[in-house]
Amino acid sequence: MYYVSTRDHTLHYTAAQAIEQGLSRDGGLFLPETFPQLPDLHGLLEMDYESRAASILQLFLDGFTQDEIRGFAQKAYGGGKFDCPEVAPVRELHCKTHILELWHGPTCAFKDMALQMLPHLLTASMAKNGEEKTVCILVATSGDTGKAALEGFKDVPGTKIMVFYPKDGVSDIQQLQMLTQEGQNVGVCAVVGNFDDAQTGVKTIFSDGAFREVLRQRGYVLSSANSINWGRVLPQIVYYISAYCDLVRSGKLAMGDGFNVCVPTGNFGNILAAYYAGKMGLPIQKLICASNANNVLTDFLQTGIYDRNRPFYNTTSPSMDILISSNLERLLFDLTGSDEEVRGYMAALSETGRYEVSDAVKEQIRARFVSGFCDDQRTLNTIEKVYHNTGYLMDTHTAVAYTVLQDYRAATADDTVTVVASTASPFKFCDSVLTALGVGEQAQGLTILQQLSQVTGKAIPKPLAALAGKAVRFDQTVEKEQMLAVVDQLLS
Ligand SMILES: *Cc1c(COP(=O)(O)O)cnc(C)c1O
């Protein structure tokens, strides 16, 4: 199976080339030329997560042996890296609503599901392509991605990783998670300014040809762990298929029954993976796309007009505070089947910040997608209400999704069994969750973890509890103009 770019379908790339390049040179995103069909799911029912992952990944990775892929899955999801044996367990909230918990990995957010896998896919791809240099991953993060990338690449042979975060733009816990990062090949540095400053700094380094040549001579190539890399989308397809298998195995669904999926969405990677699982034959009926006050996707999916010219809000679900959802480009390519049409939309987006899709595309979107959004107040109300009624504690991102699902059910009579993707542990967003539960006086620093645990009786996830005993290893803060010098030093 070959891969093509959303902006030029005539050139073919192997899986290893697509994963190593990340972004196509024409600015497009890679995707498989044709999608494989699911294997007989009866065969997956009795498997553990690792084996299910290997079975699905194999369908997309021509040029990789079965043993290699099994090895990646073992390293990513085995060996006690996830704090429960199911890896991505499905919890029943009501008989029609199930929560797919994607945050049992080492950083307690769903980014682990892909970033535990990506380093293995990337280093193996480089070896297959004959690239012998060490890859250095540069990341600008607004929170979850940086820590998940650090944990994924930590001590992976043939890699180094440098993470930049905005000094005042991440939570105390997120900052501590990064500053205490272990591993011999990692670097973390704060940047004066906001996320855009850090992001711009990283882009400047990537586009500095002279610096990249210097690094090449020292034996390094730069790469990114960005969510547009196919190596991040692919591992996310697995958990939707796995969740369906779990529901069938536990008798909540019969094999072949349809179900809906509801996803709290930012860059459109997670929900795109669900769409792809559907394309492979998983009987997903509606894909419910949930946004916070940054509701550019809600508008797009309802009107066919994407318009990023709007205010940006900082919300209590910060990982969804995004106005350009990069992975949407892959959906557009799929729905239009035309690289020319996609190029037109993307050119309009970069020139005017806006585009409108054709009626044919609107029609297809309406058939598959439902969308909605909710503000912070309703998000917090949902956390309180669900906790009060069921004892289940959800984080702010998951609560956005659950609220949108409730709205959809109230507006239609659709009571199809629905899987809600839960993307972060509530302990990652203690302050908002405590506020939702009516606790106004909140502890400072790490003590807030204990406070949330005392109020709710829920256990603090081990990786967060362990922060208290960890030494701070990084204390550098730089202006964005100095970021290149930091990388230069790391790779000296
Ligand atoms: C990244 C993230 C999201 C958004 O996922 P996308 O794939 O970007 O749509 C939602 N919730 C949390 C907690 C995240 O970290």
PDB file of N, CA, C and O in Angstrom, residues 103-165:
ATOM      1  N   TRP A 103      -6.655   7.960  28.780  1.00  0.00           N
ATOM      2  CA  TRP A 103      -5.652   8.706  29.550  1.00  0.00           C
ATOM      3  C   TRP A 103      -4.974   7.857  30.622  1.00  0.00           C
ATOM      4  O   TRP A 103      -4.557   8.388  31.641  1.00  0.00           O
ATOM      5  N   HIS A 104      -4.826   6.582  30.354  1.00  0.00           N
ATOM      6  CA  HIS A 104      -4.152   5.737  31.351  1.00  0.00           C
ATOM      7  C   HIS A 104      -2.654   5.594  31.103  1.00  0.00           C
ATOM      8  O   HIS A 104      -1.984   4.798  31.749  1.00  0.00           O
ATOM      9  N   GLY A 105      -2.134   6.369  30.163  1.00  0.00           N
ATOM     10  CA  GLY A 105      -0.709   6.313  29.846  1.00  0.00           C
ATOM     11  C   GLY A 105       0.128   7.161  30.789  1.00  0.00           C
ATOM     12  O   GLY A 105      -0.385   7.741  31.741  1.00  0.00           O
ATOM     13  N   PRO A 106       1.437   7.244  30.496  1.00  0.00           N
ATOM     14  CA  PRO A 106       2.377   7.890  31.422  1.00  0.00           C
ATOM     15  C   PRO A 106       2.157   9.380  31.651  1.00  0.00           C
ATOM     16  O   PRO A 106       2.684   9.923  32.618  1.00  0.00           O
ATOM     17  N   THR A 107       1.415  10.081  30.807  1.00  0.00           N
ATOM     18  CA  THR A 107       1.206  11.507  31.061  1.00  0.00           C
ATOM     19  C   THR A 107      -0.252  11.850  31.358  1.00  0.00           C
ATOM     20  O   THR A 107      -0.611  13.010  31.493  1.00  0.00           O
ATOM     21  N   CYS A 108      -1.107  10.830  31.427  1.00  0.00           N
ATOM     22  CA  CYS A 108      -2.513  11.012  31.813  1.00  0.00           C
ATOM     23  C   CYS A 108      -3.330  11.816  30.809  1.00  0.00           C
ATOM     24  O   CYS A 108      -4.347  12.431  31.182  1.00  0.00           O
ATOM     25  N   ALA A 109      -2.906  11.868  29.550  1.00  0.00           N
ATOM     26  CA  ALA A 109      -3.725  12.488  28.504  1.00  0.00           C
ATOM     27  C   ALA A 109      -3.688  11.608  27.261  1.00  0.00           C
ATOM     28  O   ALA A 109      -2.801  10.771  27.102  1.00  0.00           O
ATOM     29  N   PHE A 110      -4.663  11.803  26.368  1.00  0.00           N
ATOM     30  CA  PHE A 110      -4.820  10.849  25.262  1.00  0.00           C
ATOM     31  C   PHE A 110      -3.668  10.906  24.263  1.00  0.00           C
ATOM     32  O   PHE A 110      -3.493   9.980  23.475  1.00  0.00           O
ATOM     33  N   LYS A 111      -2.869  11.973  24.294  1.00  0.00           N
ATOM     34  CA  LYS A 111      -1.731  12.064  23.373  1.00  0.00           C
ATOM     35  C   LYS A 111      -0.787  10.856  23.524  1.00  0.00           C
ATOM     36  O   LYS A 111      -0.091  10.490  22.582  1.00  0.00           O
ATOM     37  N   ASP A 112      -0.778  10.241  24.705  1.00  0.00           N
ATOM     38  CA  ASP A 112       0.077   9.062  24.918  1.00  0.00           C
ATOM     39  C   ASP A 112      -0.263   7.920  23.956  1.00  0.00           C
ATOM     40  O   ASP A 112       0.619   7.151  23.582  1.00  0.00           O
ATOM     41  N   MET A 113      -1.538   7.788  23.606  1.00  0.00           N
ATOM     42  CA  MET A 113      -1.941   6.657  22.764  1.00  0.00           C
ATOM     43  C   MET A 113      -1.142   6.645  21.459  1.00  0.00           C
ATOM     44  O   MET A 113      -0.786   5.589  20.947  1.00  0.00           O
ATOM     45  N   ALA A 114      -0.869   7.846  20.921  1.00  0.00           N
ATOM     46  CA  ALA A 114      -0.107   7.924  19.678  1.00  0.00           C
ATOM     47  C   ALA A 114       1.379   8.170  19.928  1.00  0.00           C
ATOM     48  O   ALA A 114       2.229   7.624  19.229  1.00  0.00           O
ATOM     49  N   LEU A 115       1.684   8.976  20.935  1.00  0.00           N
ATOM     50  CA  LEU A 115       3.096   9.357  21.111  1.00  0.00           C
ATOM     51  C   LEU A 115       3.923   8.269  21.787  1.00  0.00           C
ATOM     52  O   LEU A 115       5.155   8.332  21.780  1.00  0.00           O
ATOM     53  N   GLN A 116       3.288   7.257  22.342  1.00  0.00           N
ATOM     54  CA  GLN A 116       4.056   6.095  22.787  1.00  0.00           C
ATOM     55  C   GLN A 116       4.466   5.243  21.587  1.00  0.00           C
ATOM     56  O   GLN A 116       5.436   4.506  21.646  1.00  0.00           O
ATOM     57  N   MET A 117       3.702   5.341  20.509  1.00  0.00           N
ATOM     58  CA  MET A 117       3.968   4.532  19.315  1.00  0.00           C
ATOM     59  C   MET A 117       4.870   5.242  18.306  1.00  0.00           C
ATOM     60  O   MET A 117       5.751   4.629  17.694  1.00  0.00           O
ATOM     61  N   LEU A 118       4.652   6.542  18.131  1.00  0.00           N
ATOM     62  CA  LEU A 118       5.356   7.282  17.073  1.00  0.00           C
ATOM     63  C   LEU A 118       6.884   7.117  17.061  1.00  0.00           C
ATOM     64  O   LEU A 118       7.466   6.909  15.985  1.00  0.00           O
ATOM     65  N   PRO A 119       7.571   7.184  18.209  1.00  0.00           N
ATOM     66  CA  PRO A 119       9.036   7.085  18.163  1.00  0.00           C
ATOM     67  C   PRO A 119       9.510   5.786  17.517  1.00  0.00           C
ATOM     68  O   PRO A 119      10.509   5.787  16.789  1.00  0.00           O
ATOM     69  N   HIS A 120       8.794   4.702  17.753  1.00  0.00           N
ATOM     70  CA  HIS A 120       9.203   3.415  17.186  1.00  0.00           C
ATOM     71  C   HIS A 120       8.938   3.387  15.692  1.00  0.00           C
ATOM     72  O   HIS A 120       9.765   2.910  14.906  1.00  0.00           O
ATOM     73  N   LEU A 121       7.781   3.929  15.283  1.00  0.00           N
ATOM     74  CA  LEU A 121       7.486   4.009  13.852  1.00  0.00           C
ATOM     75  C   LEU A 121       8.509   4.897  13.150  1.00  0.00           C
ATOM     76  O   LEU A 121       8.985   4.591  12.060  1.00  0.00           O
ATOM     77  N   LEU A 122       8.852   5.996  13.799  1.00  0.00           N
ATOM     78  CA  LEU A 122       9.750   6.966  13.163  1.00  0.00           C
ATOM     79  C   LEU A 122      11.178   6.424  13.029  1.00  0.00           C
ATOM     80  O   LEU A 122      11.779   6.503  11.949  1.00  0.00           O
ATOM     81  N   THR A 123      11.713   5.864  14.100  1.00  0.00           N
ATOM     82  CA  THR A 123      13.107   5.389  14.010  1.00  0.00           C
ATOM     83  C   THR A 123      13.212   4.196  13.056  1.00  0.00           C
ATOM     84  O   THR A 123      14.173   4.096  12.288  1.00  0.00           O
ATOM     85  N   ALA A 124      12.205   3.327  13.055  1.00  0.00           N
ATOM     86  CA  ALA A 124      12.241   2.192  12.122  1.00  0.00           C
ATOM     87  C   ALA A 124      12.106   2.685  10.684  1.00  0.00           C
ATOM     88  O   ALA A 124      12.760   2.166   9.774  1.00  0.00           O
ATOM     89  N   SER A 125      11.271   3.704  10.480  1.00  0.00           N
ATOM     90  CA  SER A 125      11.097   4.255   9.130  1.00  0.00           C
ATOM     91  C   SER A 125      12.413   4.834   8.636  1.00  0.00           C
ATOM     92  O   SER A 125      12.809   4.634   7.477  1.00  0.00           O
ATOM     93  N   MET A 126      13.106   5.564   9.504  1.00  0.00           N
ATOM     94  CA  MET A 126      14.374   6.170   9.098  1.00  0.00           C
ATOM     95  C   MET A 126      15.382   5.100   8.708  1.00  0.00           C
ATOM     96  O   MET A 126      16.101   5.229   7.711  1.00  0.00           O
ATOM     97  N   ALA A 127      15.428   4.020   9.493  1.00  0.00           N
ATOM     98  CA  ALA A 127      16.354   2.936   9.176  1.00  0.00           C
ATOM     99  C   ALA A 127      16.017   2.339   7.812  1.00  0.00           C
ATOM    100  O   ALA A 127      16.902   2.089   6.990  1.00  0.00           O
ATOM    101  N   LYS A 128      14.721   2.156   7.544  1.00  0.00           N
ATOM    102  CA  LYS A 128      14.313   1.583   6.244  1.00  0.00           C
ATOM    103  C   LYS A 128      14.661   2.503   5.095  1.00  0.00           C
ATOM    104  O   LYS A 128      14.949   2.051   3.992  1.00  0.00           O
ATOM    105  N   ASN A 129      14.631   3.813   5.351  1.00  0.00           N
ATOM    106  CA  ASN A 129      14.942   4.767   4.291  1.00  0.00           C
ATOM    107  C   ASN A 129      16.441   4.999   4.147  1.00  0.00           C
ATOM    108  O   ASN A 129      16.870   5.825   3.355  1.00  0.00           O
ATOM    109  N   GLY A 130      17.234   4.297   4.959  1.00  0.00           N
ATOM    110  CA  GLY A 130      18.684   4.445   4.863  1.00  0.00           C
ATOM    111  C   GLY A 130      19.214   5.696   5.546  1.00  0.00           C
ATOM    112  O   GLY A 130      20.358   6.088   5.337  1.00  0.00           O
ATOM    113  N   GLU A 131      18.397   6.320   6.355  1.00  0.00           N
ATOM    114  CA  GLU A 131      18.831   7.523   7.079  1.00  0.00           C
ATOM    115  C   GLU A 131      19.538   7.079   8.357  1.00  0.00           C
ATOM    116  O   GLU A 131      18.945   6.452   9.223  1.00  0.00           O
ATOM    117  N   GLU A 132      20.820   7.421   8.459  1.00  0.00           N
ATOM    118  CA  GLU A 132      21.572   6.934   9.615  1.00  0.00           C
ATOM    119  C   GLU A 132      21.767   7.988  10.691  1.00  0.00           C
ATOM    120  O   GLU A 132      22.344   7.724  11.742  1.00  0.00           O
ATOM    121  N   LYS A 133      21.300   9.199  10.418  1.00  0.00           N
ATOM    122  CA  LYS A 133      21.522  10.262  11.390  1.00  0.00           C
ATOM    123  C   LYS A 133      20.582  10.120  12.584  1.00  0.00           C
ATOM    124  O   LYS A 133      19.584   9.414  12.541  1.00  0.00           O
ATOM    125  N   THR A 134      20.961  10.810  13.658  1.00  0.00           N
ATOM    126  CA  THR A 134      20.097  10.873  14.833  1.00  0.00           C
ATOM    127  C   THR A 134      19.006  11.902  14.569  1.00  0.00           C
ATOM    128  O   THR A 134      19.289  12.989  14.062  1.00  0.00           O
ATOM    129  N   VAL A 135      17.765  11.556  14.896  1.00  0.00           N
ATOM    130  CA  VAL A 135      16.681  12.515  14.677  1.00  0.00           C
ATOM    131  C   VAL A 135      16.468  13.334  15.943  1.00  0.00           C
ATOM    132  O   VAL A 135      16.462  12.793  17.044  1.00  0.00           O
ATOM    133  N   CYS A 136      16.380  14.649  15.754  1.00  0.00           N
ATOM    134  CA  CYS A 136      16.064  15.501  16.906  1.00  0.00           C
ATOM    135  C   CYS A 136      14.666  16.085  16.725  1.00  0.00           C
ATOM    136  O   CYS A 136      14.391  16.790  15.756  1.00  0.00           O
ATOM    137  N   ILE A 137      13.802  15.752  17.647  1.00  0.00           N
ATOM    138  CA  ILE A 137      12.419  16.207  17.599  1.00  0.00           C
ATOM    139  C   ILE A 137      12.318  17.566  18.284  1.00  0.00           C
ATOM    140  O   ILE A 137      12.738  17.707  19.439  1.00  0.00           O
ATOM    141  N   LEU A 138      11.780  18.551  17.582  1.00  0.00           N
ATOM    142  CA  LEU A 138      11.524  19.856  18.197  1.00  0.00           C
ATOM    143  C   LEU A 138      10.025  20.016  18.398  1.00  0.00           C
ATOM    144  O   LEU A 138       9.240  19.792  17.483  1.00  0.00           O
ATOM    145  N   VAL A 139       9.635  20.411  19.596  1.00  0.00           N
ATOM    146  CA  VAL A 139       8.209  20.567  19.904  1.00  0.00           C
ATOM    147  C   VAL A 139       7.973  21.922  20.559  1.00  0.00           C
ATOM    148  O   VAL A 139       8.696  22.301  21.479  1.00  0.00           O
ATOM    149  N   ALA A 140       6.955  22.628  20.069  1.00  0.00           N
ATOM    150  CA  ALA A 140       6.426  23.771  20.815  1.00  0.00           C
ATOM    151  C   ALA A 140       5.107  23.298  21.379  1.00  0.00           C
ATOM    152  O   ALA A 140       4.296  22.727  20.654  1.00  0.00           O
ATOM    153  N   THR A 141       4.885  23.488  22.661  1.00  0.00           N
ATOM    154  CA  THR A 141       3.694  22.887  23.270  1.00  0.00           C
ATOM    155  C   THR A 141       2.906  23.895  24.083  1.00  0.00           C
ATOM    156  O   THR A 141       3.474  24.807  24.675  1.00  0.00           O
ATOM    157  N   SER A 142       1.590  23.715  24.092  1.00  0.00           N
ATOM    158  CA  SER A 142       0.766  24.512  24.994  1.00  0.00           C
ATOM    159  C   SER A 142       0.382  23.647  26.196  1.00  0.00           C
ATOM    160  O   SER A 142      -0.459  24.020  26.990  1.00  0.00           O
ATOM    161  N   GLY A 143       0.992  22.473  26.317  1.00  0.00           N
ATOM    162  CA  GLY A 143       0.704  21.665  27.503  1.00  0.00           C
ATOM    163  C   GLY A 143       0.869  20.174  27.313  1.00  0.00           C
ATOM    164  O   GLY A 143       1.947  19.630  27.514  1.00  0.00           O
ATOM    165  N   ASP A 144      -0.194  19.512  26.860  1.00  0.00           N
ATOM    166  CA  ASP A 144      -0.205  18.049  26.854  1.00  0.00           C
ATOM    167  C   ASP A 144       0.790  17.415  25.878  1.00  0.00           C
ATOM    168  O   ASP A 144       1.399  16.393  26.183  1.00  0.00           O
ATOM    169  N   THR A 145       0.935  18.007  24.698  1.00  0.00           N
ATOM    170  CA  THR A 145       1.772  17.372  23.675  1.00  0.00           C
ATOM    171  C   THR A 145       3.238  17.272  24.106  1.00  0.00           C
ATOM    172  O   THR A 145       3.894  16.256  23.877  1.00  0.00           O
ATOM    173  N   GLY A 146       3.753  18.327  24.724  1.00  0.00           N
ATOM    174  CA  GLY A 146       5.164  18.351  25.098  1.00  0.00           C
ATOM    175  C   GLY A 146       5.520  17.214  26.029  1.00  0.00           C
ATOM    176  O   GLY A 146       6.466  16.460  25.786  1.00  0.00           O
ATOM    177  N   LYS A 147       4.740  17.055  27.074  1.00  0.00           N
ATOM    178  CA  LYS A 147       5.033  15.998  28.035  1.00  0.00           C
ATOM    179  C   LYS A 147       4.867  14.612  27.403  1.00  0.00           C
ATOM    180  O   LYS A 147       5.685  13.717  27.627  1.00  0.00           O
ATOM    181  N   ALA A 148       3.823  14.451  26.608  1.00  0.00           N
ATOM    182  CA  ALA A 148       3.599  13.140  25.994  1.00  0.00           C
ATOM    183  C   ALA A 148       4.723  12.813  25.008  1.00  0.00           C
ATOM    184  O   ALA A 148       5.159  11.660  24.919  1.00  0.00           O
ATOM    185  N   ALA A 149       5.212  13.818  24.288  1.00  0.00           N
ATOM    186  CA  ALA A 149       6.313  13.578  23.350  1.00  0.00           C
ATOM    187  C   ALA A 149       7.589  13.240  24.119  1.00  0.00           C
ATOM    188  O   ALA A 149       8.340  12.342  23.738  1.00  0.00           O
ATOM    189  N   LEU A 150       7.836  13.937  25.226  1.00  0.00           N
ATOM    190  CA  LEU A 150       9.026  13.648  26.042  1.00  0.00           C
ATOM    191  C   LEU A 150       8.993  12.206  26.537  1.00  0.00           C
ATOM    192  O   LEU A 150       9.988  11.482  26.473  1.00  0.00           O
ATOM    193  N   GLU A 151       7.846  11.793  27.049  1.00  0.00           N
ATOM    194  CA  GLU A 151       7.730  10.418  27.564  1.00  0.00           C
ATOM    195  C   GLU A 151       7.888   9.394  26.444  1.00  0.00           C
ATOM    196  O   GLU A 151       8.457   8.326  26.642  1.00  0.00           O
ATOM    197  N   GLY A 152       7.354   9.728  25.270  1.00  0.00           N
ATOM    198  CA  GLY A 152       7.433   8.789  24.153  1.00  0.00           C
ATOM    199  C   GLY A 152       8.858   8.609  23.646  1.00  0.00           C
ATOM    200  O   GLY A 152       9.287   7.503  23.341  1.00  0.00           O
ATOM    201  N   PHE A 153       9.592   9.718  23.552  1.00  0.00           N
ATOM    202  CA  PHE A 153      10.940   9.662  22.959  1.00  0.00           C
ATOM    203  C   PHE A 153      12.031   9.426  23.987  1.00  0.00           C
ATOM    204  O   PHE A 153      13.184   9.184  23.618  1.00  0.00           O
ATOM    205  N   LYS A 154      11.704   9.513  25.259  1.00  0.00           N
ATOM    206  CA  LYS A 154      12.696   9.345  26.325  1.00  0.00           C
ATOM    207  C   LYS A 154      13.532   8.075  26.124  1.00  0.00           C
ATOM    208  O   LYS A 154      13.000   6.967  26.034  1.00  0.00           O
ATOM    209  N   ASP A 155      14.845   8.249  25.996  1.00  0.00           N
ATOM    210  CA  ASP A 155      15.785   7.131  25.884  1.00  0.00           C
ATOM    211  C   ASP A 155      15.517   6.188  24.710  1.00  0.00           C
ATOM    212  O   ASP A 155      15.959   5.032  24.737  1.00  0.00           O
ATOM    213  N   VAL A 156      14.791   6.653  23.695  1.00  0.00           N
ATOM    214  CA  VAL A 156      14.661   5.845  22.474  1.00  0.00           C
ATOM    215  C   VAL A 156      15.941   6.036  21.662  1.00  0.00           C
ATOM    216  O   VAL A 156      16.289   7.165  21.315  1.00  0.00           O
ATOM    217  N   PRO A 157      16.669   4.940  21.375  1.00  0.00           N
ATOM    218  CA  PRO A 157      17.942   5.063  20.659  1.00  0.00           C
ATOM    219  C   PRO A 157      17.763   5.774  19.322  1.00  0.00           C
ATOM    220  O   PRO A 157      16.744   5.610  18.650  1.00  0.00           O
ATOM    221  N   GLY A 158      18.744   6.592  18.966  1.00  0.00           N
ATOM    222  CA  GLY A 158      18.696   7.286  17.678  1.00  0.00           C
ATOM    223  C   GLY A 158      17.838   8.541  17.691  1.00  0.00           C
ATOM    224  O   GLY A 158      17.552   9.106  16.634  1.00  0.00           O
ATOM    225  N   THR A 159      17.401   8.967  18.880  1.00  0.00           N
ATOM    226  CA  THR A 159      16.565  10.178  18.949  1.00  0.00           C
ATOM    227  C   THR A 159      17.025  11.116  20.061  1.00  0.00           C
ATOM    228  O   THR A 159      17.619  10.696  21.050  1.00  0.00           O
ATOM    229  N   LYS A 160      16.737  12.403  19.836  1.00  0.00           N
ATOM    230  CA  LYS A 160      16.799  13.399  20.909  1.00  0.00           C
ATOM    231  C   LYS A 160      15.529  14.211  20.821  1.00  0.00           C
ATOM    232  O   LYS A 160      14.887  14.254  19.770  1.00  0.00           O
ATOM    233  N   ILE A 161      15.172  14.858  21.906  1.00  0.00           N
ATOM    234  CA  ILE A 161      13.964  15.673  21.864  1.00  0.00           C
ATOM    235  C   ILE A 161      14.151  16.949  22.679  1.00  0.00           C
ATOM    236  O   ILE A 161      14.748  16.923  23.767  1.00  0.00           O
ATOM    237  N   MET A 162      13.677  18.056  22.105  1.00  0.00           N
ATOM    238  CA  MET A 162      13.743  19.356  22.774  1.00  0.00           C
ATOM    239  C   MET A 162      12.347  19.966  22.773  1.00  0.00           C
ATOM    240  O   MET A 162      11.736  20.119  21.722  1.00  0.00           O
ATOM    241  N   VAL A 163      11.855  20.294  23.957  1.00  0.00           N
ATOM    242  CA  VAL A 163      10.504  20.859  24.075  1.00  0.00           C
ATOM    243  C   VAL A 163      10.578  22.296  24.575  1.00  0.00           C
ATOM    244  O   VAL A 163      11.261  22.590  25.558  1.00  0.00           O
ATOM    245  N   PHE A 164       9.881  23.193  23.882  1.00  0.00           N
ATOM    246  CA  PHE A 164       9.757  24.592  24.305  1.00  0.00           C
ATOM    247  C   PHE A 164       8.317  24.854  24.728  1.00  0.00           C
ATOM    248  O   PHE A 164       7.386  24.490  24.010  1.00  0.00           O
ATOM    249  N   TYR A 165       8.149  25.471  25.879  1.00  0.00           N
ATOM    250  CA  TYR A 165       6.781  25.823  26.291  1.00  0.00           C
ATOM    251  C   TYR A 165       6.728  27.295  26.708  1.00  0.00           C
ATOM    252  O   TYR A 165       7.729  27.854  27.164  1.00  0.00           O
TER     253      TYR A 165
END
